[in-house]
PDB file of C-alpha atoms in Angstrom:
ATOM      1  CA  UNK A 545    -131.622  76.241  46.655  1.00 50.00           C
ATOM      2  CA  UNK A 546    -129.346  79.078  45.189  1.00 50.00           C
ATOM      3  CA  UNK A 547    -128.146  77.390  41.846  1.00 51.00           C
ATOM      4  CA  UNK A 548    -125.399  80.283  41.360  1.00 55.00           C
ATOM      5  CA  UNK A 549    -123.855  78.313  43.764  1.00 70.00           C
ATOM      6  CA  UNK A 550    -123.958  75.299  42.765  1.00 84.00           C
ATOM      7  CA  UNK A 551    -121.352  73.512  40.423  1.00 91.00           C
ATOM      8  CA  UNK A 552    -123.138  73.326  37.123  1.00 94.00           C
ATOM      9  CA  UNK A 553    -122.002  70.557  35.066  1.00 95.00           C
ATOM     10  CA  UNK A 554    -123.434  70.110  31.518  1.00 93.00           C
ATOM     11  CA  UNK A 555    -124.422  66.692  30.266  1.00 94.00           C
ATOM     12  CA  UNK A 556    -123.337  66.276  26.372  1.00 92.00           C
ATOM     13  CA  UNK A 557    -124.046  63.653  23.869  1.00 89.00           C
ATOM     14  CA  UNK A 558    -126.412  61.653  21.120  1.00 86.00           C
ATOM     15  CA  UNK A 559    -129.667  60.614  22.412  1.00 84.00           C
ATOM     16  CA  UNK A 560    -129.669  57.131  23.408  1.00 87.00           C
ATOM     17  CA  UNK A 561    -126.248  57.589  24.959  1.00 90.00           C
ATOM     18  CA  UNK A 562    -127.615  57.613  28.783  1.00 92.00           C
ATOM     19  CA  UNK A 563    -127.646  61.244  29.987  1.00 93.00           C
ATOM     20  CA  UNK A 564    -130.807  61.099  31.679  1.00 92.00           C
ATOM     21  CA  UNK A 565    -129.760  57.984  33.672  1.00 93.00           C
ATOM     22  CA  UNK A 566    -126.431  59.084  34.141  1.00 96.00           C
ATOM     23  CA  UNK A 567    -127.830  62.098  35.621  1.00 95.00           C
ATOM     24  CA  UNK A 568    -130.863  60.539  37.906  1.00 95.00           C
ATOM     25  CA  UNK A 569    -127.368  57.891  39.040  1.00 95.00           C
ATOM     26  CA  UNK A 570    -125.220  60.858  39.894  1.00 96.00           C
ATOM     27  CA  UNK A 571    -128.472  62.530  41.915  1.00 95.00           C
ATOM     28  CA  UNK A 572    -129.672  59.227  43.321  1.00 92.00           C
ATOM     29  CA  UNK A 573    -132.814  59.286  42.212  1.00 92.00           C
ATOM     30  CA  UNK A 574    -135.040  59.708  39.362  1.00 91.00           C
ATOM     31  CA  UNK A 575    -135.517  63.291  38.571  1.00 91.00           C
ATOM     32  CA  UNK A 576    -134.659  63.491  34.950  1.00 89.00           C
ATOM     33  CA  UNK A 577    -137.358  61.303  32.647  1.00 83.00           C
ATOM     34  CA  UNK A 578    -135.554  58.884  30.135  1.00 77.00           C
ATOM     35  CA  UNK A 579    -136.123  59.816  26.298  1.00 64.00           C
ATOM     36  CA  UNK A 580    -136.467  56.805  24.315  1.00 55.00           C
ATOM     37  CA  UNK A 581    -137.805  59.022  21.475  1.00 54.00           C
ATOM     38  CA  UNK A 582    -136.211  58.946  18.334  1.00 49.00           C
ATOM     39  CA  UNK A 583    -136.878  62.775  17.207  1.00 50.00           C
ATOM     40  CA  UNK A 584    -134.891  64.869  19.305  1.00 45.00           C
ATOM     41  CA  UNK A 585    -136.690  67.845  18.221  1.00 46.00           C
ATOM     42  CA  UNK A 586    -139.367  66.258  21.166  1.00 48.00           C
ATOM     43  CA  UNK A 587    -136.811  66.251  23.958  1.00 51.00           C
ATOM     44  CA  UNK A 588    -135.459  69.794  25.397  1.00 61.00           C
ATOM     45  CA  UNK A 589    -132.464  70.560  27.840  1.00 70.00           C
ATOM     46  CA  UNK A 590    -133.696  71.142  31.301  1.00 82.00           C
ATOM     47  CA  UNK A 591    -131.951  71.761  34.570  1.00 88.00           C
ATOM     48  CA  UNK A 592    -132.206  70.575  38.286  1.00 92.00           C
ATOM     49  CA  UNK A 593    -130.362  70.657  41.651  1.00 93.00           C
ATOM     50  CA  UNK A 594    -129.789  68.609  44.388  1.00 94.00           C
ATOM     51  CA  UNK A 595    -127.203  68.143  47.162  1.00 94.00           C
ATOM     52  CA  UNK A 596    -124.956  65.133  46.155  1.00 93.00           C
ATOM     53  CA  UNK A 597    -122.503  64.229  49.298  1.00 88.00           C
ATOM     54  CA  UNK A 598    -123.161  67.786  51.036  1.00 89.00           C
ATOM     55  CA  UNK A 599    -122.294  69.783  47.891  1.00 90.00           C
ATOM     56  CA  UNK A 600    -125.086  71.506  45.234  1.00 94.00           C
ATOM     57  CA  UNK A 601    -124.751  70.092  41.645  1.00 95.00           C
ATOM     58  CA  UNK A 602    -126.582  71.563  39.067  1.00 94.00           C
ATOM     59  CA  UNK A 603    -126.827  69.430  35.965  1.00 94.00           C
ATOM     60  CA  UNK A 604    -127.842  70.010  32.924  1.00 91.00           C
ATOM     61  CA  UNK A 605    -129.673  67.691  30.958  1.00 87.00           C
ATOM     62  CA  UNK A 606    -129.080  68.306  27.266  1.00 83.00           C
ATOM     63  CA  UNK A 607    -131.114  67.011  24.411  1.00 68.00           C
ATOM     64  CA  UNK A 608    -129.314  65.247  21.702  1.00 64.00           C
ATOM     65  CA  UNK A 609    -127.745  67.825  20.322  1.00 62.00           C
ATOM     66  CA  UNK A 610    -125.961  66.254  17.635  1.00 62.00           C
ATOM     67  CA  UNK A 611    -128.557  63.924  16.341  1.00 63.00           C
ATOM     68  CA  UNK A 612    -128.704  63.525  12.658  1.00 54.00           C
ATOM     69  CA  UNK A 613    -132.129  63.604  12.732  1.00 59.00           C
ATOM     70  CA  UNK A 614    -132.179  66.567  14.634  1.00 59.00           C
ATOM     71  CA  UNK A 615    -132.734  69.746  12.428  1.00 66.00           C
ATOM     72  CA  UNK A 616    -129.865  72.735  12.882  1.00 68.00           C
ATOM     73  CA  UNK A 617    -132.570  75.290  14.020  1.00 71.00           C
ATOM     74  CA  UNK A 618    -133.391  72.736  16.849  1.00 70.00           C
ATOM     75  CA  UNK A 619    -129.885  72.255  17.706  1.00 69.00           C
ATOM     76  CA  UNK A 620    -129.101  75.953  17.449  1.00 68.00           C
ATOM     77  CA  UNK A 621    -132.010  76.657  19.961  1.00 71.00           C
ATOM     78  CA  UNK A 622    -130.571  74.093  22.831  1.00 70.00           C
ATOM     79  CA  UNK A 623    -127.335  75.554  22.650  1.00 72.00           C
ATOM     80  CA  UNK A 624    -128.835  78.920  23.523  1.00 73.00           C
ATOM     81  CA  UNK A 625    -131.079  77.791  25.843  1.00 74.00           C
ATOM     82  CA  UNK A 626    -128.232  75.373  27.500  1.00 75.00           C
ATOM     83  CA  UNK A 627    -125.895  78.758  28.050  1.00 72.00           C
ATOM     84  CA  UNK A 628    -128.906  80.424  29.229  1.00 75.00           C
ATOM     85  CA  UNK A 629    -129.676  77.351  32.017  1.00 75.00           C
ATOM     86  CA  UNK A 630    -125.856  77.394  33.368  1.00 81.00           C
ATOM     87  CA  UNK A 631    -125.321  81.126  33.226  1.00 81.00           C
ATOM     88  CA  UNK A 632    -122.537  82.543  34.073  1.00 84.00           C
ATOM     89  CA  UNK A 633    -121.372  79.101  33.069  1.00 87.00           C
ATOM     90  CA  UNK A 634    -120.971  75.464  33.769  1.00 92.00           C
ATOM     91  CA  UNK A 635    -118.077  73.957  35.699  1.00 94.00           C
ATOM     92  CA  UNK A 636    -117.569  71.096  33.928  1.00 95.00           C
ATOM     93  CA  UNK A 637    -118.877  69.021  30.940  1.00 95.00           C
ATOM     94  CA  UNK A 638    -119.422  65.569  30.864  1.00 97.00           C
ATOM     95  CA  UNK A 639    -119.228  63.982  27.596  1.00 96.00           C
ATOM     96  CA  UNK A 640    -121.551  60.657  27.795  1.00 95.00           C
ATOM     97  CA  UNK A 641    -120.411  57.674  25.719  1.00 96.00           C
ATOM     98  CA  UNK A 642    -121.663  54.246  25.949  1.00 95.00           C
ATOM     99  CA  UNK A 643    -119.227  51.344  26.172  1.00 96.00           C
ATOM    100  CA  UNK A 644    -119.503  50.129  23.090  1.00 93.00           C
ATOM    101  CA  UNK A 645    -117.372  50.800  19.610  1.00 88.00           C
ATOM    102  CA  UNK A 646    -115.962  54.063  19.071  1.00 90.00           C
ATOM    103  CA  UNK A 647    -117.758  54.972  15.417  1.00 88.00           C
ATOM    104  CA  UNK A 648    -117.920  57.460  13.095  1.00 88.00           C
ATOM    105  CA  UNK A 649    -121.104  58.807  14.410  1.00 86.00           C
ATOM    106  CA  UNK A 650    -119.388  59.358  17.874  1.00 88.00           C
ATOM    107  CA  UNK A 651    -116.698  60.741  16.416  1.00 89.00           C
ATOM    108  CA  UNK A 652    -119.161  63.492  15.094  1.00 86.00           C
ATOM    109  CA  UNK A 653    -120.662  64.063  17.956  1.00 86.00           C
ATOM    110  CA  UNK A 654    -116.953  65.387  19.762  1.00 89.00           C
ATOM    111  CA  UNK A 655    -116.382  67.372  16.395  1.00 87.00           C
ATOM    112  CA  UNK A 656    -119.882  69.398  17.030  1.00 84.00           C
ATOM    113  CA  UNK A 657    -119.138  69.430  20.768  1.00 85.00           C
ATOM    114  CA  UNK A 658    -115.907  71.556  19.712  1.00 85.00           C
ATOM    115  CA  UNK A 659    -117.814  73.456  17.034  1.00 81.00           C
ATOM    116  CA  UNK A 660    -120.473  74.407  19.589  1.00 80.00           C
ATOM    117  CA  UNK A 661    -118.236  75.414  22.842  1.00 81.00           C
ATOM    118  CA  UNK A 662    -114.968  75.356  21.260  1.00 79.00           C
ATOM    119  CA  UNK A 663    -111.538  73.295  21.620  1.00 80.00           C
ATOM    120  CA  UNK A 664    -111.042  74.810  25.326  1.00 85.00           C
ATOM    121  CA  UNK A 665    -114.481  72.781  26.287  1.00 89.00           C
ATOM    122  CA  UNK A 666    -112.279  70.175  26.380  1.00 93.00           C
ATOM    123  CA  UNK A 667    -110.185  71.669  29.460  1.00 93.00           C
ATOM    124  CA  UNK A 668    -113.256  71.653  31.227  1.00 95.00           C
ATOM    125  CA  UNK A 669    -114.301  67.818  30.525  1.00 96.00           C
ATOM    126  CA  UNK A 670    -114.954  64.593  31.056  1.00 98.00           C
ATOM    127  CA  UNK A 671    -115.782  61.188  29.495  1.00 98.00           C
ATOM    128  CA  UNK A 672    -118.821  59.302  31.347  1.00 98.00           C
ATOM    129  CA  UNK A 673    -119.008  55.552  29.781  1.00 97.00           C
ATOM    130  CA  UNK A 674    -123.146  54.337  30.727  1.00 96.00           C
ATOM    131  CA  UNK A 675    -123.504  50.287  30.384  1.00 95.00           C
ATOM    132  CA  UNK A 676    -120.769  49.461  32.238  1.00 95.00           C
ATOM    133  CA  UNK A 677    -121.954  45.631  32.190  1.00 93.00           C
ATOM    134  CA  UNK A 678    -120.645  45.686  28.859  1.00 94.00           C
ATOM    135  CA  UNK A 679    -116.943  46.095  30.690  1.00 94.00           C
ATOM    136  CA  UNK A 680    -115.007  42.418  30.256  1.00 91.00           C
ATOM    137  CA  UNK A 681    -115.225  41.128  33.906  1.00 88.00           C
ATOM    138  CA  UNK A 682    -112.009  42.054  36.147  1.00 89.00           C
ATOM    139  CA  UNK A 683    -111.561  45.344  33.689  1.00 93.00           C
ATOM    140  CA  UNK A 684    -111.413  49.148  34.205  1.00 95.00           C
ATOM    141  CA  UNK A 685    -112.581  51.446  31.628  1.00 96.00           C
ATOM    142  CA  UNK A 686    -108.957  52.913  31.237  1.00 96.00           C
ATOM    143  CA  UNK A 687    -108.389  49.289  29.822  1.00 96.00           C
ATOM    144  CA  UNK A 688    -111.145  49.457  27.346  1.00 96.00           C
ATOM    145  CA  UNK A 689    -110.383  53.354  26.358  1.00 96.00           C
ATOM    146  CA  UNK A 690    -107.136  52.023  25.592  1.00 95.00           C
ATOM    147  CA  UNK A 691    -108.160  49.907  22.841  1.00 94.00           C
ATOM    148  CA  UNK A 692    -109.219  52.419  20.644  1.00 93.00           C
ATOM    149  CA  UNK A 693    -107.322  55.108  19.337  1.00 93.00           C
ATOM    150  CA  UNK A 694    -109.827  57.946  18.941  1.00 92.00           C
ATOM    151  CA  UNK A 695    -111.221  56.840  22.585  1.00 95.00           C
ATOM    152  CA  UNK A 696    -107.989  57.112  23.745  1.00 96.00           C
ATOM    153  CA  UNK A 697    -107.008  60.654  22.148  1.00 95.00           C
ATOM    154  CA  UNK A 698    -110.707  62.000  23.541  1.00 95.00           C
ATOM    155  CA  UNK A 699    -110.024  61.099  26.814  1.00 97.00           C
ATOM    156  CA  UNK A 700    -106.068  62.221  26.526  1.00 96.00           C
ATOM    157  CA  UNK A 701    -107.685  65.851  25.437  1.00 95.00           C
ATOM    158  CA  UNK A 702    -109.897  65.736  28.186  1.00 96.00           C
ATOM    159  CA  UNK A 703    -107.120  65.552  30.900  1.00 96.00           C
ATOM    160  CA  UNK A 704    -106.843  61.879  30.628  1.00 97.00           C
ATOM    161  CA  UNK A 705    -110.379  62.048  33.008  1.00 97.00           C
ATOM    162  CA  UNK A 706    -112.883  59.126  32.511  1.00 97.00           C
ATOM    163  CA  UNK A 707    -115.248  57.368  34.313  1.00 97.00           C
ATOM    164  CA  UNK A 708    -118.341  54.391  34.252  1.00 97.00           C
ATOM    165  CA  UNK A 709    -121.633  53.569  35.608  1.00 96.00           C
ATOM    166  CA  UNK A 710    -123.973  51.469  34.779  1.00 94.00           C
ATOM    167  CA  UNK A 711    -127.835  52.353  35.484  1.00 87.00           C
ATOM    168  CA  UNK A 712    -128.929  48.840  35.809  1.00 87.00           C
ATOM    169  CA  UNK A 713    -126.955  46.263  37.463  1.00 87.00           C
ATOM    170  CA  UNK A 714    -124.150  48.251  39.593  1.00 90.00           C
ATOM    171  CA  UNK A 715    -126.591  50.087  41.834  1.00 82.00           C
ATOM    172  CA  UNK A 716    -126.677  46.986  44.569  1.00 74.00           C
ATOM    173  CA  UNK A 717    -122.638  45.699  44.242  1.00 76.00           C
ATOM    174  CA  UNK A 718    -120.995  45.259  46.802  1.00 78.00           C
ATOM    175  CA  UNK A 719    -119.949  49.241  48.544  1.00 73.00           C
ATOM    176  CA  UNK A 720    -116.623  49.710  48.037  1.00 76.00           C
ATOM    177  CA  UNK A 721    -116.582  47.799  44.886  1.00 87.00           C
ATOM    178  CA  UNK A 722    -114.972  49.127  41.176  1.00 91.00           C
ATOM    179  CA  UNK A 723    -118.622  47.566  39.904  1.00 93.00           C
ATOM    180  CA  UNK A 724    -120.680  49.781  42.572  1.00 93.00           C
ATOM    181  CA  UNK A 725    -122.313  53.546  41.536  1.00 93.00           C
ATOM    182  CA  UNK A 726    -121.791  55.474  44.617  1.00 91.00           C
ATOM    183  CA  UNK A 727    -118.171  54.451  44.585  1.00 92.00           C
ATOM    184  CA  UNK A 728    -118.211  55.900  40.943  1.00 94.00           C
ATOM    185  CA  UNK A 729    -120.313  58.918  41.426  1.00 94.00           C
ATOM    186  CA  UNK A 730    -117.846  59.859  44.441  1.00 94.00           C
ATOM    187  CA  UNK A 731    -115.260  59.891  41.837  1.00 96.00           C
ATOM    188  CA  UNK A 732    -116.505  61.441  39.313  1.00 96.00           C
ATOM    189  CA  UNK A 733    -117.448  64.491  41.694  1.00 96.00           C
ATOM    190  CA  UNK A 734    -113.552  64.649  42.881  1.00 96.00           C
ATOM    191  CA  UNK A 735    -112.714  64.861  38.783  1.00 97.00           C
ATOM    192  CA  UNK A 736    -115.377  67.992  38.713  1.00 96.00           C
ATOM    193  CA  UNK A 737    -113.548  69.719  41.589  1.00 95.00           C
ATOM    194  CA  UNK A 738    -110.429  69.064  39.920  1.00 96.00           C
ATOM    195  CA  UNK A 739    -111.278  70.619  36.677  1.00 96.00           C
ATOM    196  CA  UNK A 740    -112.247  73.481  38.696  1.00 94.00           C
ATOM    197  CA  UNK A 741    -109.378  73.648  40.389  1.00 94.00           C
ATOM    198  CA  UNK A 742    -107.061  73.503  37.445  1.00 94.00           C
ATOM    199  CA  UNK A 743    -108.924  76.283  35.831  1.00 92.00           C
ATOM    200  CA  UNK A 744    -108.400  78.437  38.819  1.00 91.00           C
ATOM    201  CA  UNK A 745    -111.989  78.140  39.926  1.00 89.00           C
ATOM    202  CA  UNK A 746    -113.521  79.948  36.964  1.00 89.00           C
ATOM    203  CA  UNK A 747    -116.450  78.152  34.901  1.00 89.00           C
ATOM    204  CA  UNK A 748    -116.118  77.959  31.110  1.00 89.00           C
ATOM    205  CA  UNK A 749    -117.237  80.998  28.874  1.00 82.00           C
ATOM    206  CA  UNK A 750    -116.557  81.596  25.101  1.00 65.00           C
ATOM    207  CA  UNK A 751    -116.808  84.696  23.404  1.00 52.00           C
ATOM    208  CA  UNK A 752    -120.486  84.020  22.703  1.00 48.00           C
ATOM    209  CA  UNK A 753    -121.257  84.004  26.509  1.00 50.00           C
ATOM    210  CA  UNK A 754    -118.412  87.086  27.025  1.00 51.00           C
ATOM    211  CA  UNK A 755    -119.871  89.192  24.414  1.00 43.00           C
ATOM    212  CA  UNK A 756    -123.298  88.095  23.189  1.00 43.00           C
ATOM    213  CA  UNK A 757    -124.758  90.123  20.356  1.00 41.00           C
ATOM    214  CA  UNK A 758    -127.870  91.769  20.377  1.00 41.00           C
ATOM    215  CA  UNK A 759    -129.434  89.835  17.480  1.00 43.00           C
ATOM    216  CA  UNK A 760    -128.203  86.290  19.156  1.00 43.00           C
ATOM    217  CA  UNK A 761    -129.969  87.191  22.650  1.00 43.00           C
ATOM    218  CA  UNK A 762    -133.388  88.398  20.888  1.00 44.00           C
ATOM    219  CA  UNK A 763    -133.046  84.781  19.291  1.00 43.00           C
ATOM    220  CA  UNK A 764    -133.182  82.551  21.863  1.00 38.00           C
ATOM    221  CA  UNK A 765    -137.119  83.022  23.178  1.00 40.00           C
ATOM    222  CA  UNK A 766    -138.086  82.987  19.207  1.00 40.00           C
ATOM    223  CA  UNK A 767    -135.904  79.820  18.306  1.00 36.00           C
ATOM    224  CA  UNK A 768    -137.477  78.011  21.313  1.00 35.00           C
ATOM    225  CA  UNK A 769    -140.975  78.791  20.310  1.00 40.00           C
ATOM    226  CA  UNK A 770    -140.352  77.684  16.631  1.00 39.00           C
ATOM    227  CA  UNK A 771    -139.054  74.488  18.171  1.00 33.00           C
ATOM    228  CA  UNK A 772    -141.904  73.745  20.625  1.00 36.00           C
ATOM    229  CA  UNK A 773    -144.478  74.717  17.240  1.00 40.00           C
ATOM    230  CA  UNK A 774    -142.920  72.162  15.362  1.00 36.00           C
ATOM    231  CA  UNK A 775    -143.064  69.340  18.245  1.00 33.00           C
ATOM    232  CA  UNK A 776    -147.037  70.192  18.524  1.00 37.00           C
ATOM    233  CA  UNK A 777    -147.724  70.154  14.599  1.00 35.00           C
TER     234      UNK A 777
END
């Protein structure tokens, strides 16, 4: 499968958060393997494709890159390796929340998003909520987003584009249903196309992917090693 032409969507947030099963619910199946480590210096980005609904999705499955636990050289090294995976760029980010409160750790996390791919990442995003059990029966997530001021500015910078799924107990509701994955997924596809077609059908790039330097690009297999040295010691 020719992943160039795939839409390449990168998959951002804390470990614990649900990436993995957000991803294996948007592909249908499990092909990404749930971390329930707490070091995320033992869990590395990694890429796959499948046909979703007749169309090629790449997504890429990002450690947690903004664990405190996490060291900087680690987190330095996933960035790199995460422009490498979705070169010339992704499509679309998905920025993976659960539904729960909206603390000071997650607000963190959006700050280093924006330090790592810049403010205009945000043009090209989305907010996925995972554990959408947690949702007050009879409620959409818009209603619980609206609760919460810094939820509610996040998703207003992000186009006003959110969605929820829930990896447990929505995969066998009723089709058709607000409460049902498929119906979600769908969705949450049309608000990738979107975001391409709003940015004119061009992926995202900073001037790190534009212009890389020399020094940055001989980095990348050397920071990986390190990492993978310090997971085995």
């Amino acid at each position: 499968m020719d992943v160039l032409s795939a839409r390449r969507i990168v998959l951002l947030g804390k470990t614990g958060a649900g990436k993995s099963s957000l991803a294996n619910t948007i592909f249908g199946e499990k092909v990404f393997n749930i971390n329930h480590s707490p070091m995320t210096e033992e869990y590395q980005s990694s890429a796959e494709t499948k046909c979703v609904n007749g169309k090629n999705i790449t997504l890429i499955d990002t450690q947690g890159f903004f664990d405190t636990c996490g060291s900087e050289e680690s987190l330095k090294a996933d960035v790199l390796r995460c422009i490498t995976e979705c070169a010339p760029g992704p499509h679309a980010f998905l920025i993976v929340l659960k539904v729960e409160k909206f603390t000071k750790q997650e607000e963190d996390v959006i700050k280093k998003i924006r330090q790592c791919f810049s403010e205009d990442a945000l043009r090209y995003s989305a907010v996925v909520f995972t554990h959408g059990d947690q949702l007050p029966e009879g409620k959409a997530i818009e209603d619980f987003v609206g609760r919460n001021k810094g939820l509610s500015e996040l998703v207003k910078e992000c186009g006003g584009r959110c969605h929820v799924v829930d990896s447990k107990y929505w995969k066998d509701n009723e089709e058709g249903s607000y409460r049902n994955n498929r119906v979600q997924v769908a969705e949450l596809l049309r608000t990738t196309d979107k975001i391409t077609e709003e940015n004119n059908g061009q992926c995202y790039t900073n001037e790190f992917q534009k212009q890389p330097q020399r020094g940055e690009q001989q980095q990348i297999p050397h920071l990986i090693q390190r990492t993978r040295q310090k997971v085995s010691s």
